[in-house]
GROMACS .gro file of C-alpha atoms in nm:
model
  194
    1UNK     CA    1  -2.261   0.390   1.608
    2UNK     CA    2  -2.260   0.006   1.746
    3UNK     CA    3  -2.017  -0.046   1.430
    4UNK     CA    4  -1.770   0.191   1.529
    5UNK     CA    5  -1.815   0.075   1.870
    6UNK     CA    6  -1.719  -0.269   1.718
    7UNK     CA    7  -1.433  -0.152   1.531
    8UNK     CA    8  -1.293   0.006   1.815
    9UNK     CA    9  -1.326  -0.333   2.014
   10UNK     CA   10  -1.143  -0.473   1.728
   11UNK     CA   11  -0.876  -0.231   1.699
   12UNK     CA   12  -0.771  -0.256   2.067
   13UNK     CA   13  -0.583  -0.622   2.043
   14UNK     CA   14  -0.382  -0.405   1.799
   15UNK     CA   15  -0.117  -0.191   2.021
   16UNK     CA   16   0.062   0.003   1.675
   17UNK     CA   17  -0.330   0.127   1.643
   18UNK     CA   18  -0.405   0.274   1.976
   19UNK     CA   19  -0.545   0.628   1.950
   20UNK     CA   20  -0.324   0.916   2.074
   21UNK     CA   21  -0.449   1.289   2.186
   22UNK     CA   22  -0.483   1.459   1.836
   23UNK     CA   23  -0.510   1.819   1.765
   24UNK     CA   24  -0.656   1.784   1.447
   25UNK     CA   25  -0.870   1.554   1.311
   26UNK     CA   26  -0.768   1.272   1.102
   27UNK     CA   27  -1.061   1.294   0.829
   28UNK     CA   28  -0.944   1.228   0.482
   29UNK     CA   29  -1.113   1.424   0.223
   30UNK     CA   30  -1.311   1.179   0.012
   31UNK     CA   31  -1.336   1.250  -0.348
   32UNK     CA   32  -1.490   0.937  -0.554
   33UNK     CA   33  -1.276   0.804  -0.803
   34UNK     CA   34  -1.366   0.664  -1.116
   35UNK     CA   35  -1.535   0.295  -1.033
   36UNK     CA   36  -1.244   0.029  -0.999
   37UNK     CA   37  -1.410  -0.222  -1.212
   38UNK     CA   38  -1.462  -0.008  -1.505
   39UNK     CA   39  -1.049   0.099  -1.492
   40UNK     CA   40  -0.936  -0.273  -1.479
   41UNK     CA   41  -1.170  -0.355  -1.780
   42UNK     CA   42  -0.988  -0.100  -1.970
   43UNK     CA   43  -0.633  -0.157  -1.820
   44UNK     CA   44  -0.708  -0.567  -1.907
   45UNK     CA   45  -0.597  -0.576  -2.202
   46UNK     CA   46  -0.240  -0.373  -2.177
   47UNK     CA   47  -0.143  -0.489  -1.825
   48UNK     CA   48  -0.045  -0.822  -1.700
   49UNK     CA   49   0.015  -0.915  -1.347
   50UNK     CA   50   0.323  -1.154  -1.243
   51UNK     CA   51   0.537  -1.234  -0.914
   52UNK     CA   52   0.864  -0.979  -0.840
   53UNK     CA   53   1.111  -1.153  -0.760
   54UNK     CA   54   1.475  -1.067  -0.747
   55UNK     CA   55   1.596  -1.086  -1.094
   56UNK     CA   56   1.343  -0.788  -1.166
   57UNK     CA   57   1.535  -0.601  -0.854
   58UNK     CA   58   1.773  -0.353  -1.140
   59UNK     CA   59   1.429  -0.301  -1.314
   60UNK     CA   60   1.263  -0.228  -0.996
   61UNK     CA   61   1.516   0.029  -0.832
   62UNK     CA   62   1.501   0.239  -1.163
   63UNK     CA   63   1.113   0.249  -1.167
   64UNK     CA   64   1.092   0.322  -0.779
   65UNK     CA   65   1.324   0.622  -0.847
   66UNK     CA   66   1.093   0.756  -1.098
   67UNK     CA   67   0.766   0.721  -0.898
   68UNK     CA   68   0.948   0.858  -0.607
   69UNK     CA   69   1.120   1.172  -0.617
   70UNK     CA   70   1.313   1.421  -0.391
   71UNK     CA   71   1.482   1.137  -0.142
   72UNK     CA   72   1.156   0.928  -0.123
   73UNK     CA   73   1.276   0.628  -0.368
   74UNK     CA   74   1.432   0.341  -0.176
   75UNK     CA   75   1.798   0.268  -0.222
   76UNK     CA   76   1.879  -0.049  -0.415
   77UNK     CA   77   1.979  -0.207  -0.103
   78UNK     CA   78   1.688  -0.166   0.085
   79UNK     CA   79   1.473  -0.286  -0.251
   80UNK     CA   80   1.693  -0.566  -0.254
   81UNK     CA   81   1.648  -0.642   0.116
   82UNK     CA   82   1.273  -0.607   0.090
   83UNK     CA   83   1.229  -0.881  -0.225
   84UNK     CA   84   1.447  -1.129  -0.035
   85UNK     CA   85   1.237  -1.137   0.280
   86UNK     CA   86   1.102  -1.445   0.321
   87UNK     CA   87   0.697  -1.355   0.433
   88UNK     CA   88   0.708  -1.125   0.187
   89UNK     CA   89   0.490  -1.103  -0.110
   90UNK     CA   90   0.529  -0.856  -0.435
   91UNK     CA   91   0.431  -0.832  -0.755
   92UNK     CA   92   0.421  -0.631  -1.073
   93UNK     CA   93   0.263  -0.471  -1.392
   94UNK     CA   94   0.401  -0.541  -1.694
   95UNK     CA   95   0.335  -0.408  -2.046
   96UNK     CA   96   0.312  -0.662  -2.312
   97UNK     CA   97   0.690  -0.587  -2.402
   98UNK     CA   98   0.790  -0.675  -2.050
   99UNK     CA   99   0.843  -0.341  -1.911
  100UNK     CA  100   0.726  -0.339  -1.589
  101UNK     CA  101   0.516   0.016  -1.555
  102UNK     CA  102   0.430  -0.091  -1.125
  103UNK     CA  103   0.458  -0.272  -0.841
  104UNK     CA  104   0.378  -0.332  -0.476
  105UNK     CA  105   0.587  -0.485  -0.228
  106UNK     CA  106   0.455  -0.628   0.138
  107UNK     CA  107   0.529  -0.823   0.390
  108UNK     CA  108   0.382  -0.998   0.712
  109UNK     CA  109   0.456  -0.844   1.023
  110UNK     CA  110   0.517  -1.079   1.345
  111UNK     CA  111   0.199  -0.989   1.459
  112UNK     CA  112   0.019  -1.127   1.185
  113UNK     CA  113  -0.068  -0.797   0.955
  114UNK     CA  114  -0.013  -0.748   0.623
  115UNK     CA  115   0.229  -0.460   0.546
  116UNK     CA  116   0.224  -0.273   0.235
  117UNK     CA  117   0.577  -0.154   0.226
  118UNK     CA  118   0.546   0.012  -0.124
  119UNK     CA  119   0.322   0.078  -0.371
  120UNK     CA  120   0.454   0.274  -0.716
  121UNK     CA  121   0.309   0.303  -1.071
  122UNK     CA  122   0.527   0.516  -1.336
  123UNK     CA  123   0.399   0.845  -1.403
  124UNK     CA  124   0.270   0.824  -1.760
  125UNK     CA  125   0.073   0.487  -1.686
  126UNK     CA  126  -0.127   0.690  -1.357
  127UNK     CA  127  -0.480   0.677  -1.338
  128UNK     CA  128  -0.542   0.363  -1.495
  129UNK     CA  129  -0.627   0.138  -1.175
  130UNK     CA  130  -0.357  -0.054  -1.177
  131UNK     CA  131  -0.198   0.031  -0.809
  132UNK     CA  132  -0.587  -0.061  -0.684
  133UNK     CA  133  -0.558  -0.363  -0.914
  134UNK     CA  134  -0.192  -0.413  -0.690
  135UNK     CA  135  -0.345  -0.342  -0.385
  136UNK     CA  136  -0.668  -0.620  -0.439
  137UNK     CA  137  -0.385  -0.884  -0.568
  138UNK     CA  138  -0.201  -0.871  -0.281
  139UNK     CA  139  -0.499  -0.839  -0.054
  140UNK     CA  140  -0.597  -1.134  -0.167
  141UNK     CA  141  -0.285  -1.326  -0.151
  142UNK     CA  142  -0.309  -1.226   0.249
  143UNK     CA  143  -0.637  -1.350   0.264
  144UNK     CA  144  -0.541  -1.685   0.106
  145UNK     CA  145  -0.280  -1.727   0.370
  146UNK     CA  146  -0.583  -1.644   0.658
  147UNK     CA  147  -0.423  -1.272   0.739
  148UNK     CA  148  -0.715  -1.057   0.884
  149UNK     CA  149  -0.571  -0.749   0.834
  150UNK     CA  150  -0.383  -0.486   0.589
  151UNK     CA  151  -0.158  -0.191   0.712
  152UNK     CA  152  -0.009   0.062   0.536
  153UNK     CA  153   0.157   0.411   0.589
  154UNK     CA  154   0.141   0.688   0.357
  155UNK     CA  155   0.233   1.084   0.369
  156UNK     CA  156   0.017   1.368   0.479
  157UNK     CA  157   0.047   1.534   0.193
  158UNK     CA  158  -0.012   1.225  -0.043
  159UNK     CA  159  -0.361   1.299  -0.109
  160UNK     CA  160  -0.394   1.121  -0.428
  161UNK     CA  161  -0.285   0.793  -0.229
  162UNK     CA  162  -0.479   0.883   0.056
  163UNK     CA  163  -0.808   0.879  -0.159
  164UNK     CA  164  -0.698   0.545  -0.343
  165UNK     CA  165  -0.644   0.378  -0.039
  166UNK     CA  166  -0.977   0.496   0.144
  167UNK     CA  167  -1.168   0.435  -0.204
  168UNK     CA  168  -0.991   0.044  -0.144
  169UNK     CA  169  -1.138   0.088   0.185
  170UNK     CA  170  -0.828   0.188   0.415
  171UNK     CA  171  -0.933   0.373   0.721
  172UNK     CA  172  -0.706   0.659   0.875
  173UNK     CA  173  -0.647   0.515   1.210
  174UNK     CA  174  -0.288   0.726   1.378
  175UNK     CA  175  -0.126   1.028   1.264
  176UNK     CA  176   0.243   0.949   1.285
  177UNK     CA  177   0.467   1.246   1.337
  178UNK     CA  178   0.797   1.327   1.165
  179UNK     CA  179   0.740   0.991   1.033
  180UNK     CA  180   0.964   0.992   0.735
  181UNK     CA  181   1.324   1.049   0.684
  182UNK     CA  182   1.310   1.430   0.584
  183UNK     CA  183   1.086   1.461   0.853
  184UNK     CA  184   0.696   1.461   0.695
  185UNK     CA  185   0.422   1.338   0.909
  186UNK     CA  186   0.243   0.987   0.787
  187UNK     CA  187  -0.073   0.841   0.856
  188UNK     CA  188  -0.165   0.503   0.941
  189UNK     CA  189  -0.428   0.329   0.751
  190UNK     CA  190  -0.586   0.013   0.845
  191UNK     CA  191  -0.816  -0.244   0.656
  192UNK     CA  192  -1.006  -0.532   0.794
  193UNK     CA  193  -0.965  -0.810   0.511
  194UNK     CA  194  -1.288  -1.023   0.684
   0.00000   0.00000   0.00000
């Protein structure tokens, strides 16, 4: 109990993580994945991690369209708009033909979090650890650079995510109503990097 007394102390300098009256709780159901390590040891050998930078942004737009569907894909614009921001940081999966198969895109806010914008991984190349193998890269990027902590929004009903991202350890912290464009509630997960 003193740690979540702690982490509550913590959370409180943070004003986008201030609890609000909730009518339901904000428990994510926890089913273990497979262990990390063991899915990067296989993924090793087919994957390769590099920078995305903006002469990967026509590759990009067509692989966020396929790992997001019905009007949840950014438009090439905002893609473009996100790899040109300067404290931003991204990177990529490639296949050994070049063929990028994922990517992750972030940013650091003003008040000093890192913000996972977007996270995608083509559908056939799922389940192999490589948006967790994203995720730790660009954790540790932030760390490098002294940033404390790691935000990130994802969809009520992205349960798959949600248990990737608590597995990472990501804590639900704020449901966020009608937080998406067609109107689907997020939640707000938090993740101290110290």
């Amino acid at each position: 109990m003193a740690v979540l007394d702690k982490l509550r102390d913590f959370w409180d300098f943070f004003p986008f993580v201030r609890a609000t009256k909730q009518h339901e709780p904000l428990m994510v159901p926890y089913v273990p994945p497979a262990p990390p390590a063991a899915l990067l040891l296989e993924s090793a050998e087919l994957y390769e991690l590099h920078p995305l930078t903006l002469s990967h942004l026509d590759e990009l737009w067509q692989l966020d369209k396929r790992c997001f569907v019905n009007g949840e894909a950014y438009s090439r614009a905002t893609l473009q708009y996100l790899l040109g921001e300067p404290n931003g940081l991204s990177y990529r999966i490639v296949l050994s033909s070049g063929a990028m198969v994922g990517f992750i895109i972030t940013m650091l806010e003003t008040d000093g979090t890192g913000h996972i914008t977007t996270i995608g991984v083509a559908p056939e190349h799922r389940r192999q650890g490589l948006a967790y193998r994203l995720l730790q890269k660009a954790e540790n990027a932030y760390l490098q650079r002294n940033v404390r902590l790691m935000r990130l929004e994802v969809r009520t009903a992205n349960t798959g995510a949600q248990q990737l991202y608590a597995c990472a350890g990501y804590a639900v912290m704020q449901r966020l109503a009608r937080y998406y464009a067609n109107g689907g509630d997020g939640l707000l997960m938090i993740k101290s990097l110290i």
